[in-house]
Amino acid sequence: IHDKEFVIFVGPSGCGKSTTLRIIAGLEEITDGELWIDGELSNYLEPKERGMSMVFQNYALYPNMTVYGNMAYALKIRKLPKDEIDRKVHEVAKILEIEQLLDRRPAALSGGQKQRLCIAGALLKKPKVLILDDSTSAVDTATDARIRRAFAEEIPDTTKLIIAQRVSSVQDADRIIVMEEGRINGFGTHEELLDTNGIYREVYESQAQGGGDFDEKAGE
């Protein structure tokens, strides 16, 4: 995994992605080969030593804390000054358009708002590697685009591993890996895969014709 490089998995079947994520995150042992993160052999590093943040479809939030509390928690653990924490939280909340939700608790949020809250926490941590597993599936395409711009602006040096079935979420990636039934079916840029990979092209065309693969109102 190299600095500033996007690695994307996309395909109609999600088989195989969970094992891949668990291996990279250090939650499952590597049986063969080497995992290098930022120039360091990471096969035997504990998860907390890998400098990673993970955002999954299922929301990992503290239900007894407000949106502000959830966002500020990791910064408090790092013992940052209170005024710096407050500034950072409001900056990221504004970028993800959840500033008006800071005093709410997670139970009062929609699915899309919960996803943005989880992503906000990852932005604040500024990890070496950020793993996103269908983490924008509940937001509309415009919000998805804003989140990707926030990644580029706020964490430009972070490697992003994005698992998605929405082509618009991945088409700007440096590298795209198409997976089908747990196997790599294609590899390349968006333009290269449109020319060479039937599965990728089919998914792209069906989503373009249908206006997406989700209800845009679901995220709000």
CSV table of C-alpha atoms in Angstrom, one decimal:
chain,number,residue,atom,x,y,z
A,1,ILE,CA,0.0,0.0,0.0
A,2,HIS,CA,1.7,3.2,-1.2
A,3,ASP,CA,1.3,6.8,-0.1
A,4,LYS,CA,-1.3,8.8,-2.1
A,5,GLU,CA,-2.6,5.8,-4.0
A,6,PHE,CA,-6.2,4.8,-4.2
A,7,VAL,CA,-7.0,1.1,-4.4
A,8,ILE,CA,-10.6,0.4,-5.2
A,9,PHE,CA,-12.7,-2.8,-5.3
A,10,VAL,CA,-15.9,-2.8,-7.3
A,11,GLY,CA,-18.2,-5.4,-8.7
A,12,PRO,CA,-21.6,-7.0,-8.5
A,13,SER,CA,-20.4,-9.6,-6.0
A,14,GLY,CA,-18.8,-8.6,-2.8
A,15,CYS,CA,-17.3,-12.0,-2.2
A,16,GLY,CA,-13.7,-11.9,-0.9
A,17,LYS,CA,-13.7,-8.3,0.2
A,18,SER,CA,-14.2,-9.0,3.9
A,19,THR,CA,-11.1,-11.3,4.1
A,20,THR,CA,-9.0,-8.7,2.2
A,21,LEU,CA,-10.1,-5.9,4.6
A,22,ARG,CA,-9.4,-8.0,7.7
A,23,ILE,CA,-5.9,-8.9,6.5
A,24,ILE,CA,-5.0,-5.3,5.7
A,25,ALA,CA,-6.4,-4.1,9.0
A,26,GLY,CA,-4.5,-6.7,11.0
A,27,LEU,CA,-7.7,-8.6,12.1
A,28,GLU,CA,-6.8,-11.7,10.3
A,29,GLU,CA,-3.4,-13.4,10.0
A,30,ILE,CA,-1.5,-13.3,6.6
A,31,THR,CA,-0.7,-16.9,5.6
A,32,ASP,CA,1.5,-16.0,2.7
A,33,GLY,CA,3.2,-12.9,1.1
A,34,GLU,CA,4.0,-9.5,2.6
A,35,LEU,CA,2.0,-6.4,3.4
A,36,TRP,CA,3.9,-3.2,3.2
A,37,ILE,CA,2.4,0.0,4.5
A,38,ASP,CA,4.3,3.3,4.0
A,39,GLY,CA,7.5,1.5,3.4
A,40,GLU,CA,7.2,-0.7,6.5
A,41,LEU,CA,6.7,-4.5,6.6
A,42,SER,CA,3.4,-4.8,8.5
A,43,ASN,CA,2.6,-8.5,8.6
A,44,TYR,CA,3.2,-8.7,12.3
A,45,LEU,CA,2.1,-5.3,13.4
A,46,GLU,CA,-0.9,-5.1,15.8
A,47,PRO,CA,-4.0,-3.3,14.3
A,48,LYS,CA,-3.4,-0.2,16.4
A,49,GLU,CA,0.2,0.0,15.1
A,50,ARG,CA,-0.8,0.2,11.5
A,51,GLY,CA,-2.0,3.8,11.5
A,52,MET,CA,-5.4,2.9,10.0
A,53,SER,CA,-9.0,4.1,10.2
A,54,MET,CA,-11.9,2.0,9.0
A,55,VAL,CA,-15.4,3.1,8.1
A,56,PHE,CA,-17.9,0.3,7.4
A,57,GLN,CA,-21.5,0.1,6.3
A,58,ASN,CA,-22.5,-0.7,9.9
A,59,TYR,CA,-22.0,2.4,12.0
A,60,ALA,CA,-19.5,2.3,14.9
A,61,LEU,CA,-20.7,5.2,17.0
A,62,TYR,CA,-21.0,5.9,20.7
A,63,PRO,CA,-24.8,6.1,21.2
A,64,ASN,CA,-24.6,7.9,24.5
A,65,MET,CA,-22.5,10.8,23.0
A,66,THR,CA,-23.6,13.6,20.8
A,67,VAL,CA,-22.4,14.0,17.2
A,68,TYR,CA,-19.8,16.5,18.6
A,69,GLY,CA,-18.7,14.0,21.2
A,70,ASN,CA,-18.3,11.2,18.7
A,71,MET,CA,-16.2,13.4,16.5
A,72,ALA,CA,-14.1,14.9,19.4
A,73,TYR,CA,-13.4,11.6,21.1
A,74,ALA,CA,-10.3,10.5,19.2
A,75,LEU,CA,-8.8,14.0,19.5
A,76,LYS,CA,-9.4,14.0,23.3
A,77,ILE,CA,-7.6,10.7,23.5
A,78,ARG,CA,-4.6,12.4,21.8
A,79,LYS,CA,-4.9,15.1,24.5
A,80,LEU,CA,-5.2,18.0,22.0
A,81,PRO,CA,-6.1,21.4,23.5
A,82,LYS,CA,-9.8,22.0,23.9
A,83,ASP,CA,-9.9,25.0,21.5
A,84,GLU,CA,-8.1,23.1,18.8
A,85,ILE,CA,-10.5,20.2,19.2
A,86,ASP,CA,-13.4,22.5,18.9
A,87,ARG,CA,-11.9,24.2,15.8
A,88,LYS,CA,-11.2,20.9,14.0
A,89,VAL,CA,-14.6,19.4,14.8
A,90,HIS,CA,-16.4,22.4,13.4
A,91,GLU,CA,-14.2,22.6,10.3
A,92,VAL,CA,-14.8,18.9,9.4
A,93,ALA,CA,-18.5,19.1,10.3
A,94,LYS,CA,-18.9,22.1,8.0
A,95,ILE,CA,-17.2,20.2,5.1
A,96,LEU,CA,-19.6,17.2,5.5
A,97,GLU,CA,-22.6,19.4,6.2
A,98,ILE,CA,-23.4,18.0,9.6
A,99,GLU,CA,-22.6,21.2,11.6
A,100,GLN,CA,-26.3,21.7,12.4
A,101,LEU,CA,-26.4,18.1,13.9
A,102,LEU,CA,-23.6,18.5,16.5
A,103,ASP,CA,-25.9,18.5,19.5
A,104,ARG,CA,-27.9,15.4,18.4
A,105,ARG,CA,-27.3,11.8,19.3
A,106,PRO,CA,-26.8,9.0,16.7
A,107,ALA,CA,-30.3,7.6,17.3
A,108,ALA,CA,-31.7,10.9,15.9
A,109,LEU,CA,-29.7,10.7,12.6
A,110,SER,CA,-30.6,9.2,9.3
A,111,GLY,CA,-28.5,6.6,7.6
A,112,GLY,CA,-26.7,9.0,5.4
A,113,GLN,CA,-26.0,11.4,8.4
A,114,LYS,CA,-24.6,8.5,10.4
A,115,GLN,CA,-22.3,7.6,7.5
A,116,ARG,CA,-21.1,11.2,7.2
A,117,LEU,CA,-20.4,11.2,11.0
A,118,CYS,CA,-18.3,8.1,10.7
A,119,ILE,CA,-16.3,9.6,7.8
A,120,ALA,CA,-15.9,12.8,9.8
A,121,GLY,CA,-14.1,10.8,12.6
A,122,ALA,CA,-11.8,9.3,10.0
A,123,LEU,CA,-11.0,12.7,8.5
A,124,LEU,CA,-10.1,14.0,12.0
A,125,LYS,CA,-7.7,11.1,12.7
A,126,LYS,CA,-5.7,11.7,9.5
A,127,PRO,CA,-4.6,8.1,9.2
A,128,LYS,CA,-1.9,6.6,7.0
A,129,VAL,CA,-4.5,4.3,5.5
A,130,LEU,CA,-8.3,4.7,5.4
A,131,ILE,CA,-10.5,1.7,4.6
A,132,LEU,CA,-14.0,2.5,3.4
A,133,ASP,CA,-16.4,-0.4,2.9
A,134,ASP,CA,-19.5,0.8,1.1
A,135,SER,CA,-19.4,3.7,3.5
A,136,THR,CA,-21.2,6.2,1.3
A,137,SER,CA,-24.0,3.8,0.2
A,138,ALA,CA,-26.7,5.8,2.1
A,139,VAL,CA,-25.8,9.2,0.7
A,140,ASP,CA,-26.7,10.7,-2.6
A,141,THR,CA,-24.2,11.1,-5.4
A,142,ALA,CA,-23.7,14.8,-4.8
A,143,THR,CA,-22.8,14.2,-1.2
A,144,ASP,CA,-20.6,11.3,-2.2
A,145,ALA,CA,-18.7,13.7,-4.6
A,146,ARG,CA,-18.3,16.3,-1.7
A,147,ILE,CA,-16.9,13.6,0.5
A,148,ARG,CA,-14.3,12.5,-2.1
A,149,ARG,CA,-13.3,16.2,-2.5
A,150,ALA,CA,-12.9,16.4,1.3
A,151,PHE,CA,-10.6,13.4,1.2
A,152,ALA,CA,-8.4,15.0,-1.5
A,153,GLU,CA,-8.2,18.3,0.4
A,154,GLU,CA,-8.1,17.2,4.1
A,155,ILE,CA,-6.1,13.9,3.9
A,156,PRO,CA,-4.2,14.1,0.6
A,157,ASP,CA,-1.3,11.9,1.9
A,158,THR,CA,-3.6,9.1,3.2
A,159,THR,CA,-4.0,5.9,1.1
A,160,LYS,CA,-7.7,5.2,0.6
A,161,LEU,CA,-9.0,1.7,0.0
A,162,ILE,CA,-12.6,2.1,-1.1
A,163,ILE,CA,-15.0,-0.8,-1.5
A,164,ALA,CA,-18.0,0.2,-3.5
A,165,GLN,CA,-20.6,-1.0,-6.1
A,166,ARG,CA,-21.3,2.6,-7.3
A,167,VAL,CA,-19.0,3.3,-10.2
A,168,SER,CA,-19.2,7.1,-9.6
A,169,SER,CA,-17.6,6.6,-6.2
A,170,VAL,CA,-14.5,5.0,-7.7
A,171,GLN,CA,-14.0,6.3,-11.2
A,172,ASP,CA,-11.4,9.0,-10.2
A,173,ALA,CA,-9.2,6.4,-8.4
A,174,ASP,CA,-5.6,5.8,-9.4
A,175,ARG,CA,-6.3,2.0,-9.5
A,176,ILE,CA,-9.5,0.0,-9.7
A,177,ILE,CA,-9.6,-3.7,-9.0
A,178,VAL,CA,-12.8,-5.4,-10.2
A,179,MET,CA,-13.7,-8.4,-8.1
A,180,GLU,CA,-16.2,-11.1,-9.1
A,181,GLU,CA,-17.0,-14.1,-6.8
A,182,GLY,CA,-13.9,-13.5,-4.7
A,183,ARG,CA,-11.5,-13.3,-7.7
A,184,ILE,CA,-9.8,-10.4,-9.4
A,185,ASN,CA,-11.6,-9.9,-12.8
A,186,GLY,CA,-9.9,-6.7,-13.9
A,187,PHE,CA,-7.4,-4.0,-13.0
A,188,GLY,CA,-6.8,-0.5,-14.2
A,189,THR,CA,-8.1,3.0,-14.4
A,190,HIS,CA,-11.8,3.9,-15.1
A,191,GLU,CA,-11.1,4.5,-18.8
A,192,GLU,CA,-9.0,1.4,-19.2
A,193,LEU,CA,-11.6,-0.8,-17.6
A,194,LEU,CA,-14.4,0.6,-19.7
A,195,ASP,CA,-12.4,-0.5,-22.8
A,196,THR,CA,-11.2,-3.9,-21.5
A,197,ASN,CA,-13.5,-5.2,-18.8
A,198,GLY,CA,-17.0,-6.4,-19.6
A,199,ILE,CA,-18.3,-6.6,-16.0
A,200,TYR,CA,-17.1,-3.0,-15.2
A,201,ARG,CA,-18.6,-1.6,-18.4
A,202,GLU,CA,-21.9,-3.4,-17.8
A,203,VAL,CA,-22.2,-2.0,-14.3
A,204,TYR,CA,-21.2,1.5,-15.4
A,205,GLU,CA,-23.7,1.5,-18.3
A,206,SER,CA,-26.6,0.1,-16.1
A,207,GLN,CA,-26.0,2.8,-13.4
A,208,ALA,CA,-25.7,5.6,-15.9
A,209,GLN,CA,-28.9,4.6,-17.7
A,210,GLY,CA,-30.8,4.1,-14.4
A,211,GLY,CA,-29.5,7.2,-12.7
A,212,GLY,CA,-27.7,5.2,-10.0
A,213,ASP,CA,-28.2,2.1,-8.0
A,214,PHE,CA,-30.0,3.6,-4.9
A,215,ASP,CA,-32.6,6.0,-3.8
A,216,GLU,CA,-31.1,9.4,-3.5
A,217,LYS,CA,-33.6,10.4,-0.8
A,218,ALA,CA,-32.4,7.6,1.4
A,219,GLY,CA,-29.5,9.5,2.8
A,220,GLU,CA,-31.4,12.4,4.2
